[in-house]
XYZ file of C-alpha atoms in Angstrom:
652
model
C -21.778 -23.273 57.262
C -25.236 -24.740 56.632
C -26.619 -21.216 56.043
C -23.924 -20.465 53.473
C -24.730 -23.697 51.625
C -28.425 -22.771 51.571
C -27.602 -19.334 50.165
C -25.341 -20.891 47.534
C -28.064 -23.329 46.507
C -30.544 -20.495 46.185
C -28.071 -18.490 44.065
C -27.389 -21.500 41.843
C -31.119 -22.014 41.407
C -31.560 -18.362 40.379
C -28.719 -18.621 37.867
C -30.339 -21.674 36.276
C -33.728 -19.920 36.132
C -32.182 -16.830 34.567
C -30.284 -18.904 32.006
C -33.438 -20.569 30.784
C -35.571 -17.447 30.717
C -33.220 -15.021 28.952
C -34.578 -14.331 25.447
C -33.011 -16.347 22.660
C -31.761 -13.192 20.981
C -29.508 -12.781 24.025
C -28.608 -16.409 24.807
C -29.764 -18.507 21.886
C -28.321 -16.245 19.244
C -25.469 -14.394 20.838
C -24.429 -11.338 18.891
C -20.819 -10.132 18.619
C -20.111 -6.764 20.170
C -18.757 -5.298 16.931
C -21.664 -5.751 14.531
C -21.579 -2.907 12.018
C -23.670 -4.032 9.052
C -26.161 -6.543 7.705
C -26.206 -9.539 5.364
C -29.376 -10.325 3.395
C -29.883 -13.839 1.961
C -32.574 -13.926 -0.726
C -33.585 -15.266 -4.113
C -34.263 -13.055 -7.119
C -37.627 -12.033 -8.529
C -36.555 -10.580 -11.857
C -34.191 -11.213 -14.751
C -33.395 -14.604 -16.218
C -36.063 -16.997 -14.946
C -33.623 -19.900 -15.060
C -31.430 -18.265 -12.413
C -34.022 -16.572 -10.183
C -34.467 -19.435 -7.706
C -30.868 -19.390 -6.525
C -29.138 -18.114 -3.416
C -27.934 -14.520 -3.442
C -26.400 -12.187 -0.864
C -26.642 -8.426 -0.337
C -25.111 -6.137 2.287
C -26.121 -2.905 3.977
C -24.737 -0.533 6.570
C -28.161 0.631 7.774
C -30.543 -2.242 6.908
C -32.314 0.048 4.432
C -29.932 0.706 1.536
C -28.688 -2.563 0.049
C -26.092 -3.557 -2.528
C -26.040 -6.993 -4.105
C -22.872 -9.055 -3.841
C -21.387 -10.791 -6.866
C -23.241 -8.346 -9.168
C -26.507 -9.999 -8.054
C -25.424 -13.308 -9.518
C -25.949 -16.477 -7.424
C -23.271 -17.132 -4.838
C -23.943 -20.880 -5.125
C -25.741 -22.425 -8.126
C -28.895 -24.229 -7.005
C -27.920 -27.254 -9.095
C -25.110 -27.857 -6.614
C -27.218 -27.828 -3.464
C -30.864 -28.658 -4.274
C -32.400 -31.854 -5.625
C -34.908 -29.817 -7.644
C -32.285 -27.451 -9.064
C -33.898 -24.473 -7.345
C -34.092 -22.878 -3.891
C -36.518 -20.374 -2.413
C -37.015 -18.616 0.927
C -33.439 -18.761 2.288
C -33.103 -18.193 6.031
C -29.681 -17.405 7.504
C -28.758 -17.667 11.191
C -25.653 -16.785 13.173
C -24.826 -19.766 15.357
C -24.576 -19.839 19.125
C -20.806 -20.345 18.920
C -18.367 -18.210 16.899
C -17.561 -19.508 13.434
C -20.911 -21.202 12.882
C -23.558 -20.063 10.421
C -26.668 -21.906 9.329
C -28.782 -21.481 6.226
C -31.947 -23.337 5.246
C -34.069 -22.987 2.126
C -37.037 -24.472 0.303
C -35.933 -27.133 -2.206
C -38.200 -26.060 -5.055
C -37.860 -25.204 -8.738
C -41.132 -23.642 -9.860
C -39.666 -22.549 -13.185
C -39.061 -26.196 -14.065
C -41.636 -28.134 -12.036
C -44.396 -25.643 -11.262
C -46.182 -25.389 -7.909
C -47.679 -28.856 -7.619
C -45.246 -30.174 -5.032
C -41.709 -29.984 -3.750
C -39.572 -32.649 -2.066
C -38.362 -30.840 1.019
C -35.684 -28.431 2.166
C -31.940 -27.788 2.016
C -29.753 -27.518 5.131
C -26.460 -25.622 4.885
C -23.666 -24.986 7.377
C -20.595 -22.728 7.147
C -17.681 -21.716 9.327
C -16.983 -18.458 7.465
C -20.084 -17.319 5.501
C -18.183 -18.126 2.305
C -17.930 -21.905 1.979
C -21.074 -23.925 2.626
C -21.679 -27.616 3.214
C -25.163 -28.796 2.297
C -27.579 -31.681 2.528
C -31.068 -32.277 1.170
C -33.972 -33.262 3.415
C -36.641 -35.151 1.450
C -39.398 -35.758 3.991
C -41.292 -38.302 1.896
C -38.203 -40.477 1.437
C -36.803 -40.092 4.942
C -40.090 -40.473 6.825
C -42.516 -42.347 4.533
C -44.839 -43.386 7.330
C -45.580 -39.788 8.318
C -44.833 -37.792 5.142
C -45.362 -40.044 2.116
C -48.339 -37.899 1.144
C -46.641 -34.529 1.631
C -47.355 -31.878 -1.004
C -45.429 -28.829 0.144
C -42.494 -28.273 2.503
C -42.025 -24.524 2.512
C -39.980 -21.681 3.968
C -37.809 -23.377 6.614
C -36.142 -21.359 9.356
C -33.721 -22.160 12.163
C -33.287 -20.984 15.722
C -31.151 -22.092 18.619
C -33.080 -23.601 21.526
C -30.935 -22.699 24.540
C -32.935 -24.955 26.852
C -31.808 -28.104 25.048
C -28.688 -26.747 23.319
C -29.878 -27.666 19.815
C -30.927 -25.982 16.575
C -34.601 -26.260 15.722
C -35.646 -26.237 12.068
C -39.301 -25.372 11.444
C -41.292 -25.054 8.225
C -44.766 -25.103 6.657
C -46.228 -28.452 5.583
C -49.255 -29.243 3.424
C -50.391 -32.746 2.498
C -52.103 -33.846 -0.709
C -55.193 -35.092 1.130
C -56.202 -31.709 2.653
C -55.625 -27.961 2.393
C -54.264 -27.424 5.906
C -51.114 -25.319 6.156
C -49.393 -26.180 9.450
C -45.964 -25.678 10.923
C -43.741 -28.669 11.720
C -40.350 -28.719 13.415
C -37.444 -30.986 14.277
C -34.052 -30.598 15.912
C -31.069 -30.790 13.587
C -28.344 -33.293 14.337
C -24.943 -32.173 15.560
C -23.341 -31.581 12.142
C -26.496 -30.014 10.676
C -26.828 -32.724 8.038
C -30.265 -34.015 9.012
C -32.889 -34.282 11.729
C -32.598 -36.139 14.999
C -36.169 -37.469 14.697
C -39.382 -37.229 12.724
C -40.642 -33.615 12.450
C -43.633 -32.893 14.676
C -46.424 -30.357 14.646
C -45.397 -27.164 16.450
C -48.205 -24.758 15.495
C -51.498 -25.101 13.630
C -53.054 -21.679 12.909
C -56.853 -21.682 12.730
C -56.906 -20.740 9.059
C -53.439 -22.018 8.187
C -50.180 -20.156 7.729
C -46.939 -20.024 5.787
C -43.537 -18.337 6.135
C -43.102 -18.727 9.897
C -40.529 -16.688 11.790
C -39.957 -17.078 15.540
C -38.366 -14.416 17.750
C -38.025 -14.408 21.511
C -38.182 -11.358 23.756
C -38.640 -11.176 27.522
C -39.392 -14.888 27.731
C -42.186 -14.750 25.120
C -41.933 -16.586 21.798
C -43.393 -14.499 18.984
C -44.418 -16.604 15.978
C -44.838 -14.368 12.908
C -46.400 -15.836 9.789
C -48.580 -15.080 6.804
C -52.115 -15.868 7.905
C -55.623 -15.180 6.686
C -59.221 -14.717 7.722
C -62.103 -16.773 6.297
C -65.848 -16.288 6.355
C -68.403 -18.852 7.474
C -68.310 -20.495 4.055
C -64.544 -20.959 4.318
C -63.693 -18.304 1.760
C -60.598 -16.223 2.393
C -61.556 -12.580 2.888
C -58.286 -11.159 4.212
C -54.616 -12.095 4.504
C -51.362 -10.644 5.736
C -48.746 -10.848 8.472
C -50.014 -12.092 11.827
C -48.439 -13.328 15.016
C -49.113 -15.821 17.754
C -47.342 -15.968 21.104
C -46.347 -18.575 23.649
C -44.252 -18.953 26.781
C -42.813 -22.168 25.341
C -41.035 -22.776 22.070
C -43.219 -25.785 21.318
C -46.399 -23.940 22.231
C -49.263 -23.862 22.601
C -49.349 -20.627 20.565
C -52.192 -18.178 21.034
C -53.277 -16.284 17.916
C -54.382 -12.673 18.191
C -56.015 -12.671 14.724
C -54.709 -9.144 14.122
C -52.700 -8.019 11.109
C -49.364 -6.286 11.507
C -48.553 -5.291 7.945
C -49.993 -2.095 6.507
C -51.639 -3.823 3.536
C -54.041 -6.361 5.045
C -57.063 -4.178 4.180
C -55.870 -3.458 0.628
C -55.385 -5.343 -2.612
C -51.598 -5.383 -2.080
C -50.383 -8.831 -1.037
C -47.389 -9.588 1.170
C -45.551 -12.678 2.418
C -42.140 -13.782 3.620
C -42.077 -11.855 6.874
C -38.685 -11.762 8.548
C -37.889 -10.106 11.869
C -34.378 -9.132 12.922
C -32.925 -6.958 15.638
C -31.046 -3.849 14.598
C -27.395 -3.784 15.611
C -26.628 -2.233 18.992
C -30.239 -1.209 19.656
C -33.407 -2.643 21.168
C -35.355 -2.020 17.972
C -36.631 -4.729 15.651
C -37.344 -4.626 11.928
C -40.201 -6.612 10.400
C -39.638 -6.755 6.658
C -41.876 -8.454 4.124
C -42.010 -9.281 0.449
C -44.603 -7.430 -1.652
C -44.217 -10.137 -4.238
C -46.737 -8.913 -6.807
C -45.277 -5.403 -6.696
C -41.638 -6.528 -6.845
C -40.409 -4.734 -3.749
C -39.662 -5.091 -0.031
C -40.930 -2.898 2.793
C -40.541 -2.844 6.557
C -42.087 -1.700 9.817
C -40.358 -1.420 13.186
C -41.062 -2.195 16.819
C -39.436 -1.984 20.220
C -41.524 -4.705 21.865
C -42.617 -7.034 19.000
C -46.259 -6.167 19.708
C -46.748 -2.614 18.467
C -45.241 -1.888 15.047
C -44.924 1.384 13.190
C -48.007 1.938 11.070
C -46.413 3.500 8.014
C -44.214 1.081 6.062
C -40.909 2.179 4.586
C -39.254 0.722 1.471
C -35.986 -1.159 1.387
C -33.716 0.510 -1.160
C -32.687 -2.397 -3.371
C -31.422 -1.875 -6.943
C -32.396 -5.519 -7.476
C -35.630 -7.466 -6.880
C -35.229 -9.644 -3.779
C -37.759 -12.300 -2.913
C -38.456 -13.921 0.471
C -35.199 -13.815 2.425
C -33.706 -13.019 5.825
C -31.084 -10.818 7.499
C -28.320 -11.159 10.087
C -25.927 -8.591 11.524
C -22.292 -8.867 10.442
C -18.951 -7.604 11.709
C -16.420 -5.590 9.756
C -14.199 -8.683 9.474
C -17.110 -10.658 8.027
C -17.965 -7.820 5.647
C -14.381 -7.719 4.391
C -14.325 -11.481 3.845
C -17.596 -11.292 1.907
C -16.261 -8.459 -0.233
C -12.993 -10.248 -0.944
C -14.939 -13.272 -2.195
C -17.807 -11.634 -4.091
C -17.366 -7.798 -3.984
C -20.216 -5.359 -3.599
C -20.052 -4.690 0.154
C -20.643 -0.979 0.931
C -17.534 1.075 1.543
C -18.511 2.011 5.088
C -18.433 -1.646 6.147
C -14.889 -2.114 4.845
C -12.904 1.045 5.438
C -10.734 1.126 8.569
C -11.962 3.667 11.078
C -10.212 2.966 14.350
C -6.538 3.699 14.883
C -4.503 0.576 14.173
C -7.196 -1.057 12.058
C -6.353 -1.890 8.452
C -8.051 -3.673 5.571
C -5.693 -5.975 3.673
C -6.778 -7.466 0.360
C -5.563 -8.683 -3.032
C -5.989 -6.652 -6.187
C -5.164 -8.514 -9.366
C -6.599 -6.213 -12.008
C -8.235 -2.882 -12.750
C -9.680 -0.996 -11.076
C -7.268 -1.459 -8.198
C -9.982 -0.961 -5.584
C -13.630 -1.924 -5.935
C -14.748 -1.290 -2.352
C -14.259 2.482 -2.533
C -14.468 5.138 -5.246
C -11.031 6.692 -5.687
C -9.575 9.394 -7.931
C -6.495 11.567 -8.537
C -3.735 9.077 -7.635
C -0.406 10.208 -6.220
C 2.449 7.887 -5.281
C 5.382 7.776 -2.889
C 8.000 5.051 -2.537
C 9.422 4.801 0.966
C 11.868 1.951 1.473
C 10.342 -1.211 0.029
C 6.777 0.092 0.135
C 4.744 1.977 -2.436
C 2.217 4.351 -0.906
C -0.779 5.419 -2.956
C -2.745 8.515 -1.948
C -6.088 9.187 -3.604
C -9.100 11.410 -3.560
C -12.360 9.838 -2.453
C -15.611 10.082 -4.394
C -18.142 9.352 -1.687
C -20.754 7.303 -3.525
C -21.574 5.509 -6.738
C -23.737 6.949 -9.496
C -23.156 10.533 -8.340
C -24.215 13.577 -10.345
C -21.468 15.857 -9.113
C -18.216 15.863 -7.158
C -18.699 14.928 -3.506
C -15.261 14.591 -1.969
C -14.825 15.159 1.759
C -11.605 13.301 2.606
C -8.642 11.433 1.165
C -7.523 7.774 1.207
C -4.188 6.053 1.676
C -3.104 2.557 0.580
C 0.206 0.691 0.538
C 1.696 -2.333 -1.186
C 4.990 -4.171 -1.330
C 4.245 -6.179 -4.469
C 1.450 -4.389 -6.414
C -0.930 -7.266 -5.642
C -1.452 -7.290 -1.889
C -2.736 -3.928 -0.668
C -3.495 -2.375 2.700
C -6.149 0.314 3.235
C -5.593 2.550 6.277
C -7.984 4.701 8.315
C -8.866 8.063 6.776
C -5.654 10.095 7.124
C -6.969 13.553 6.294
C -10.314 15.344 5.886
C -11.188 18.639 4.305
C -12.548 19.754 7.683
C -8.981 19.510 9.037
C -8.322 22.742 7.112
C -10.347 25.314 9.030
C -9.626 27.985 6.432
C -11.362 26.080 3.657
C -14.755 27.456 2.618
C -15.590 24.951 -0.132
C -15.874 21.580 1.619
C -14.262 19.917 -1.409
C -11.255 17.612 -0.994
C -9.562 17.819 -4.384
C -6.348 16.266 -5.692
C -3.099 16.244 -3.735
C 0.374 14.734 -3.474
C 2.494 13.417 -0.590
C 6.259 13.715 -0.442
C 8.814 12.751 2.216
C 11.405 15.261 3.377
C 13.682 14.325 6.245
C 11.641 12.355 8.743
C 8.309 13.996 7.903
C 5.636 13.488 5.273
C 4.043 16.511 3.604
C 0.641 16.320 1.921
C -0.159 19.133 -0.501
C -3.907 19.238 -1.125
C -6.236 21.379 -3.204
C -9.741 22.665 -2.660
C -12.395 23.998 -4.994
C -11.482 27.652 -4.670
C -9.998 28.158 -1.193
C -6.484 27.307 -2.306
C -3.742 24.727 -1.859
C -2.829 23.662 1.684
C -0.139 21.566 3.365
C -0.567 18.897 6.016
C 2.229 17.064 7.817
C 2.590 13.675 9.515
C 5.201 11.563 11.256
C 4.202 8.425 9.344
C 3.181 7.871 5.721
C -0.265 6.577 6.724
C -0.875 9.616 8.905
C -2.778 11.015 10.594
C -1.930 14.336 8.920
C -2.479 17.785 10.415
C -2.704 21.194 8.803
C 0.846 22.548 8.931
C 0.107 26.230 8.254
C -3.382 27.115 9.423
C -3.797 28.953 6.102
C -3.374 28.178 2.383
C 0.066 27.904 0.848
C -1.309 29.176 -2.463
C -4.575 30.818 -3.483
C -6.265 32.063 -6.639
C -4.404 35.362 -6.121
C -1.181 33.503 -6.950
C -2.639 32.146 -10.180
C -2.236 34.995 -12.652
C -3.411 34.702 -16.234
C -6.669 32.948 -15.339
C -9.931 34.083 -13.765
C -11.974 30.920 -13.150
C -12.424 29.911 -9.500
C -10.875 26.417 -9.720
C -7.501 27.458 -11.155
C -5.554 26.763 -7.948
C -5.777 22.948 -7.876
C -3.832 19.705 -8.445
C -0.468 20.279 -6.746
C 2.388 17.861 -7.399
C 5.814 17.920 -5.771
C 9.196 17.041 -7.244
C 12.458 16.960 -5.280
C 15.424 17.053 -7.645
C 18.784 15.356 -7.222
C 20.209 18.591 -5.762
C 17.489 18.466 -3.051
C 15.622 21.435 -4.510
C 11.889 20.921 -4.046
C 9.428 22.204 -6.633
C 5.649 22.528 -6.644
C 3.648 22.456 -9.872
C -0.131 22.958 -10.152
C -2.984 24.588 -12.027
C -6.007 24.351 -14.287
C -5.844 25.779 -17.827
C -2.580 27.463 -16.823
C 0.340 25.366 -15.523
C 2.159 27.098 -12.633
C 5.332 26.139 -10.792
C 7.548 27.506 -8.030
C 10.424 26.600 -5.753
C 9.718 25.420 -2.210
C 11.908 26.422 0.693
C 13.722 23.675 2.556
C 11.032 23.729 5.255
C 8.508 22.687 2.543
C 6.018 25.219 3.890
C 6.913 28.384 1.956
C 7.284 29.449 -1.652
C 10.755 30.715 -2.555
C 11.079 33.153 -5.420
C 8.592 33.982 -8.158
C 5.716 31.852 -9.420
C 6.195 30.992 -13.086
C 4.219 29.285 -15.848
C 5.097 26.635 -18.404
C 4.601 27.229 -22.136
C 5.779 25.330 -25.211
C 4.421 24.553 -28.685
C 1.654 21.947 -28.568
C 0.994 22.444 -24.850
C -2.783 22.195 -24.433
C -2.894 22.009 -20.669
C -6.070 21.212 -18.762
C -4.919 20.127 -15.278
C -3.205 17.401 -13.196
C 0.522 18.013 -13.858
C 3.032 15.383 -12.746
C 6.850 15.468 -12.961
C 9.194 12.490 -12.867
C 12.831 12.022 -13.857
C 14.628 9.184 -15.623
C 18.132 8.965 -17.113
C 18.684 12.707 -16.697
C 15.462 13.626 -18.497
C 12.468 15.412 -16.954
C 9.020 14.178 -17.957
C 5.961 16.391 -17.558
C 2.693 14.471 -17.887
C -0.688 16.172 -17.647
C -4.377 16.022 -18.545
C -5.206 17.600 -21.885
C -8.447 18.580 -23.639
C -11.895 17.559 -22.367
C -12.911 14.787 -21.963
C -9.379 14.420 -20.765
C -6.493 12.462 -22.229
C -2.962 12.261 -20.837
C -0.119 13.852 -22.793
C 3.549 14.358 -21.951
C 6.583 16.479 -22.726
C 10.318 16.159 -22.012
C 13.093 18.541 -20.948
C 16.714 18.555 -19.801
C 15.925 20.674 -16.722
C 12.942 21.057 -14.436
C 12.212 24.553 -15.755
C 12.533 23.421 -19.344
C 12.316 24.142 -22.121
C 9.865 21.269 -22.630
C 9.151 19.594 -25.922
C 5.790 18.000 -26.615
C 6.012 14.222 -27.222
C 2.389 13.214 -27.740
C -0.391 11.352 -25.974
C 0.307 8.811 -23.255
C -3.278 7.587 -22.971
C -6.665 8.192 -24.555
C -9.902 9.173 -22.843
C -10.394 7.164 -19.667
C -13.371 4.841 -19.832
C -16.646 6.229 -18.453
C -14.997 9.355 -17.035
C -14.557 12.882 -18.357
C -11.445 13.372 -16.244
C -8.270 11.451 -15.574
C -5.135 12.133 -13.552
C -1.608 10.704 -13.998
C 0.990 9.519 -11.516
C 4.157 7.837 -12.812
C 6.332 5.883 -10.405
C 9.325 3.538 -10.435
C 8.979 0.716 -7.927
C 11.140 -2.388 -7.595
C 12.830 -1.743 -10.966
C 9.543 -1.402 -12.821
C 7.714 1.714 -13.974
C 3.981 2.177 -13.433
C 1.356 4.544 -14.793
C -1.497 5.315 -12.381
C -4.694 7.024 -13.512
C -8.427 7.001 -12.823
C -11.484 6.111 -14.869
C -15.141 5.341 -14.111
C -14.968 1.569 -14.355
C -16.470 0.310 -11.080
C -19.495 -1.753 -12.085
C -22.347 -0.872 -11.955
C -22.270 2.666 -10.521
C -18.974 4.135 -11.686
C -18.715 7.305 -13.738
C -17.217 10.771 -14.001
C -18.063 11.522 -10.368
C -17.653 7.987 -9.009
C -14.188 7.112 -10.187
C -11.700 4.293 -9.802
C -7.888 4.347 -9.677
C -6.153 1.958 -12.079
C -2.554 1.114 -12.962
C -0.727 -0.057 -16.094
C 2.887 -1.015 -16.785
C 4.906 1.815 -18.318
C 7.794 1.210 -20.702
C 10.373 3.381 -22.460
C 11.759 3.069 -25.954
C 15.447 3.207 -26.853
C 15.319 6.996 -27.233
C 13.683 7.515 -23.853
C 10.213 8.137 -25.241
C 7.360 6.530 -23.346
C 5.355 3.942 -25.181
C 1.671 4.731 -25.379
C -0.402 3.282 -22.545
C -3.177 0.841 -23.369
C -5.778 0.969 -20.614
C -6.995 -2.483 -19.581
C -8.832 -4.495 -16.957
C -5.703 -6.644 -16.586
C -3.519 -3.843 -15.241
C -0.281 -5.164 -13.754
C -1.839 -8.211 -12.108
C -4.352 -10.325 -13.957
C -7.818 -10.103 -15.464
C -10.275 -9.042 -12.762
């Protein structure tokens, strides 16, 4: 019994030792298992000078290519959080416990007050990354005995000290009476609204330092900072990113007097170093602000000692200044996008079976997190399903469409995005790699998706559920260019739409420049009878036919001319004759193409289309599906559609 107790005591002792020696990235800053992207907190270095020194966010899927949230406008005005009306050097930290995030920043407005002095720092705390509580720390007022003569309080950062279970805030201090640039630190109180005690010196580099950043790996604290080298006369002859190390958070730190960044021996100046661990790897990124050149670059390391020699640029279509990065989950990315928009598509789209992204859309375009085109609708019970093409990226110079998207709504405001239901690679017979327009229809207890390619033909996929997944039903095309007589261009066999009449006869209609139609057999997988074409006076057909029926009348809507408008015609039977009735809508904004879908849902009629309205990178090849209310006159004619940002919800 005594031996067992001795063994238990030894085991307990080892557990305690291990707890206090595990690096803070593992214990002091626990990372969720499902990190998939990155959040960058920064202030801006270009544009309106009055708004530069304000907090901004950006997101990335790979920590290299970044998109600004909120159109690169501040997420919180500095006037609301800083005594000076400006903030610089924001540092963001994921807390030790779920639902806790910490952000600290320099309380400084150089545009208004210059560089002479600043009062202190701003502490911020959030439970969701969206709503932030703040407090101002003015060192001179709070601690006059020690800091009445303080000149600068710069670049604060926060880390969790697992050994004491508290958050340490550290920052650069300079006093008016000397030129020393030292690092001071203090533990934050429990609600992150102040310090527990007077800040104390934590590290005093030989030649001074600013922009400190502490990381822990294998029990060693790595203190990165902007340092310098001076000659015997005290003149600075070199500066750049350096590091010091210690086995204790509070030091002493040993400087190596080496420079990590690639520019220390050049005229290029850097500052604002920030180190973060890449998601789901053992690799670290050291990024820094090339403030005179208006860009950010980074180097990487596996051990925090040896860094890659050749720097690489961050791809930022904005001009970030000294900031910091944390990893984020898909749930966090979706919440950020719902509040401010701008999160990359890959961080939002559902990928795993059973995952969905639910959000509100109160204006046009319907979806801002993904580029969509060629809408097609299906009403099944009390749900409207919207199937779209998918333009892969913003600001494209050509069509890049590799899969399709599916969304649903019960009220035209709250939408659900489902995992990718169908990819062009699911059709082994396709040789083009282009996922062009399609249409889904329900027949019996199955859902049939008719898709087009850029030359390989029209195919059919089938699913048991409207959200899919869909599978190729034929293993070959249903229709090819050989079926499209009267035209010779390679993209003539595109844009299928399906209409099932009141007598249960199913029809398919498609084409480019020539409008084709045919009967479908009851199995929905074979053409029955001859392929025919539609002709009538005034019919200038480009592509994208759509058929709907109301009050015994058949309505054929389609894209006409180029850039495309939407026109329509009416008939008393599916096969016509049709009579031209005029334009439904004019050229879609910022897009050469458009594509109609007309649907009745909950006693209202809707007109779906696409344009290029996603700001800032929308266009003819980076499109956006929109919707407008559709109304009929007393004679059954459709009133002309006025495209708007309001749509059927409210102004976006």
